[in-house]
Amino acid sequence: SHTEFRDKASLIQQQFGEPGYRLVNLSVDTGHYFPQPAMERGMLMSADMAVKSSAPVALEAGSNTVSVTVRGSIQLVSDPSQLSP
């Protein structure tokens, strides 16, 4: 997660003895996961049936696992005046 990335960046900055770091690039990949309601997975609706249906689509109970990958680049900053407040 973003917090884990920030923690690792801070650890690297401290290990190099620099007063700070600047985030250069950050990419978050969710694997294009979009949960689908149970009805969409189970059957296709005709256009007439979809229009006539006024009840909300019920979601299936249970749990899902979602993986997120965070990648980024940092630049160590040795001049404290270059750090953002």
XYZ file of N, CA and C in Angstrom:
255
model
N 0.835 -1.179 0.000
C 0.000 0.000 0.000
C 0.882 1.246 0.000
N 0.231 2.379 -0.156
C 0.954 3.647 -0.200
C 1.711 3.885 1.100
N 1.122 3.506 2.228
C 1.773 3.694 3.528
C 3.032 2.849 3.637
N 2.977 1.611 3.160
C 4.159 0.745 3.192
C 5.265 1.323 2.323
N 4.900 1.866 1.150
C 5.896 2.479 0.271
C 6.551 3.658 0.979
N 5.734 4.507 1.593
C 6.262 5.684 2.296
C 7.188 5.264 3.431
N 6.807 4.221 4.175
C 7.652 3.726 5.268
C 8.999 3.223 4.750
N 8.985 2.493 3.633
C 10.239 1.978 3.056
C 11.094 3.116 2.521
N 10.458 4.121 1.916
C 11.206 5.275 1.409
C 11.878 6.019 2.561
N 11.167 6.177 3.669
C 11.738 6.847 4.850
C 12.901 6.052 5.421
N 12.775 4.736 5.434
C 13.850 3.874 5.931
C 15.101 4.022 5.062
N 14.932 4.033 3.747
C 16.068 4.204 2.824
C 16.717 5.567 3.054
N 15.897 6.603 3.172
C 16.402 7.960 3.393
C 17.217 8.013 4.680
N 16.730 7.387 5.745
C 17.440 7.380 7.025
C 18.732 6.578 6.945
N 18.702 5.432 6.237
C 19.898 4.600 6.122
C 21.004 5.307 5.350
N 20.630 6.178 4.414
C 21.634 6.938 3.673
C 22.026 8.218 4.408
N 21.376 8.497 5.527
C 21.732 9.660 6.331
C 21.325 10.984 5.718
N 20.338 10.978 4.851
C 19.874 12.216 4.216
C 18.688 12.775 5.005
N 18.520 14.103 4.988
C 17.428 14.701 5.761
C 16.036 14.466 5.181
N 15.949 14.042 3.940
C 14.629 13.825 3.355
C 14.700 13.193 1.980
N 13.519 13.037 1.394
C 13.423 12.495 0.036
C 12.259 13.161 -0.681
N 12.304 13.097 -1.982
C 11.249 13.635 -2.832
C 10.674 12.477 -3.637
N 9.361 12.383 -3.697
C 8.697 11.367 -4.498
C 8.770 11.788 -5.959
N 9.378 10.947 -6.792
C 9.555 11.263 -8.207
C 8.437 10.642 -9.035
N 8.086 9.403 -8.718
C 7.087 8.681 -9.497
C 6.366 7.701 -8.580
N 5.053 7.585 -8.743
C 4.275 6.626 -7.961
C 3.222 6.011 -8.864
N 3.169 4.692 -8.872
C 2.216 3.965 -9.701
C 1.476 2.963 -8.826
N 0.149 2.960 -8.910
C -0.673 2.022 -8.148
C -1.423 1.151 -9.141
N -1.204 -0.159 -9.070
C -1.850 -1.110 -9.978
C -2.803 -1.985 -9.179
N -4.084 -1.911 -9.518
C -5.089 -2.721 -8.832
C -5.413 -3.985 -9.611
N -4.741 -4.217 -10.721
C -5.013 -5.405 -11.521
C -6.333 -5.314 -12.257
N -6.861 -4.100 -12.401
C -8.124 -3.875 -13.109
C -9.246 -4.704 -12.514
N -9.310 -4.772 -11.201
C -10.357 -5.530 -10.511
C -11.588 -4.656 -10.352
N -12.672 -5.074 -10.921
C -13.948 -4.402 -10.772
C -14.970 -5.443 -10.337
N -15.435 -5.396 -9.091
C -16.392 -6.407 -8.643
C -17.685 -6.323 -9.437
N -18.269 -7.465 -9.729
C -19.513 -7.522 -10.474
C -20.623 -8.022 -9.564
N -21.816 -7.442 -9.670
C -22.937 -7.988 -8.912
C -23.199 -9.428 -9.327
N -23.750 -10.220 -8.420
C -23.996 -11.640 -8.674
C -24.844 -11.859 -9.914
N -25.839 -11.007 -10.162
C -26.719 -11.191 -11.307
C -25.938 -11.107 -12.620
N -25.006 -10.192 -12.708
C -24.228 -10.055 -13.938
C -23.369 -11.281 -14.192
N -22.901 -11.911 -13.141
C -22.095 -13.110 -13.325
C -22.960 -14.311 -13.671
N -24.163 -14.359 -13.082
C -24.981 -15.558 -13.194
C -25.817 -15.656 -14.449
N -26.307 -14.539 -14.995
C -27.163 -14.611 -16.173
C -27.149 -13.289 -16.905
N -27.546 -13.325 -18.147
C -27.689 -12.115 -18.935
C -29.150 -11.717 -18.924
N -29.448 -10.427 -18.822
C -30.818 -9.938 -18.832
C -31.145 -9.388 -20.199
N -32.363 -9.600 -20.632
C -32.808 -8.962 -21.865
C -33.005 -7.484 -21.566
N -33.039 -6.645 -22.600
C -33.229 -5.209 -22.406
C -34.569 -4.929 -21.746
N -35.642 -5.651 -22.151
C -36.967 -5.459 -21.556
C -36.951 -5.783 -20.069
N -36.318 -6.883 -19.716
C -36.267 -7.301 -18.321
C -35.505 -6.271 -17.487
N -34.442 -5.724 -18.034
C -33.643 -4.733 -17.320
C -34.440 -3.459 -17.077
N -35.223 -3.036 -18.063
C -36.019 -1.820 -17.930
C -37.146 -2.020 -16.925
N -37.806 -3.188 -16.966
C -38.944 -3.457 -16.082
C -38.513 -3.675 -14.637
N -37.297 -4.076 -14.430
C -36.830 -4.366 -13.079
C -36.576 -3.064 -12.337
N -37.281 -2.876 -11.222
C -37.072 -1.656 -10.444
C -36.299 -1.941 -9.157
N -36.120 -3.216 -8.846
C -35.391 -3.583 -7.634
C -33.896 -3.432 -7.862
N -33.155 -2.979 -6.848
C -31.698 -2.880 -7.004
C -31.081 -4.273 -7.128
N -29.950 -4.324 -7.776
C -29.242 -5.592 -7.958
C -28.670 -6.018 -6.613
N -28.964 -7.247 -6.217
C -28.457 -7.771 -4.948
C -27.018 -8.223 -5.117
N -26.202 -7.929 -4.143
C -24.817 -8.378 -4.171
C -24.691 -9.658 -3.364
N -23.797 -10.500 -3.799
C -23.555 -11.767 -3.127
C -22.768 -11.540 -1.841
N -23.171 -12.210 -0.778
C -22.422 -12.115 0.475
C -21.126 -12.903 0.343
N -20.139 -12.522 1.078
C -18.869 -13.236 1.049
C -17.714 -12.269 1.098
N -16.585 -12.741 0.669
C -15.399 -11.890 0.687
C -14.623 -12.074 -0.602
N -13.861 -11.072 -0.941
C -12.992 -11.090 -2.110
C -11.602 -10.664 -1.682
N -10.613 -11.163 -2.392
C -9.242 -10.738 -2.172
C -8.855 -9.809 -3.312
N -8.365 -8.643 -2.964
C -7.941 -7.670 -3.954
C -6.461 -7.402 -3.731
N -5.674 -7.519 -4.788
C -4.236 -7.254 -4.695
C -3.936 -5.893 -5.294
N -3.092 -5.150 -4.623
C -2.671 -3.840 -5.097
C -1.153 -3.806 -5.071
N -0.556 -3.351 -6.167
C 0.891 -3.206 -6.246
C 1.220 -1.719 -6.345
N 2.103 -1.250 -5.467
C 2.539 0.142 -5.489
C 4.013 0.160 -5.852
N 4.353 0.916 -6.899
C 5.745 1.072 -7.332
C 6.061 2.561 -7.358
N 7.277 2.878 -7.033
C 7.628 4.284 -7.057
C 9.122 4.509 -7.066
N 9.473 5.746 -7.325
C 10.873 6.176 -7.311
C 10.982 7.376 -6.382
N 12.065 7.405 -5.634
C 12.321 8.557 -4.778
C 13.671 9.152 -5.149
N 13.843 10.410 -4.800
C 15.127 11.089 -4.960
C 15.521 11.576 -3.573
N 16.680 11.136 -3.103
C 17.154 11.582 -1.797
C 17.527 13.054 -1.882
N 17.180 13.805 -0.852
C 17.439 15.241 -0.814
C 18.419 15.512 0.321
N 19.572 16.089 -0.020
C 20.586 16.358 0.997
C 20.520 17.788 1.529
N 19.819 18.681 0.828
C 19.679 20.069 1.270
C 18.291 20.255 1.889
N 18.214 20.430 3.211
C 16.911 20.553 3.874
C 16.043 21.690 3.339
N 16.645 22.732 2.770
C 15.855 23.854 2.243
C 15.058 23.452 1.002
N 15.398 22.311 0.392
C 14.679 21.840 -0.798
C 13.473 20.972 -0.444
N 13.288 20.705 0.845
C 12.168 19.872 1.277
C 10.898 20.702 1.374
N 9.775 20.095 1.014
C 8.480 20.767 1.138
C 8.114 20.875 2.609
N 7.408 21.952 2.982
C 7.007 22.103 4.396
C 5.978 21.063 4.797
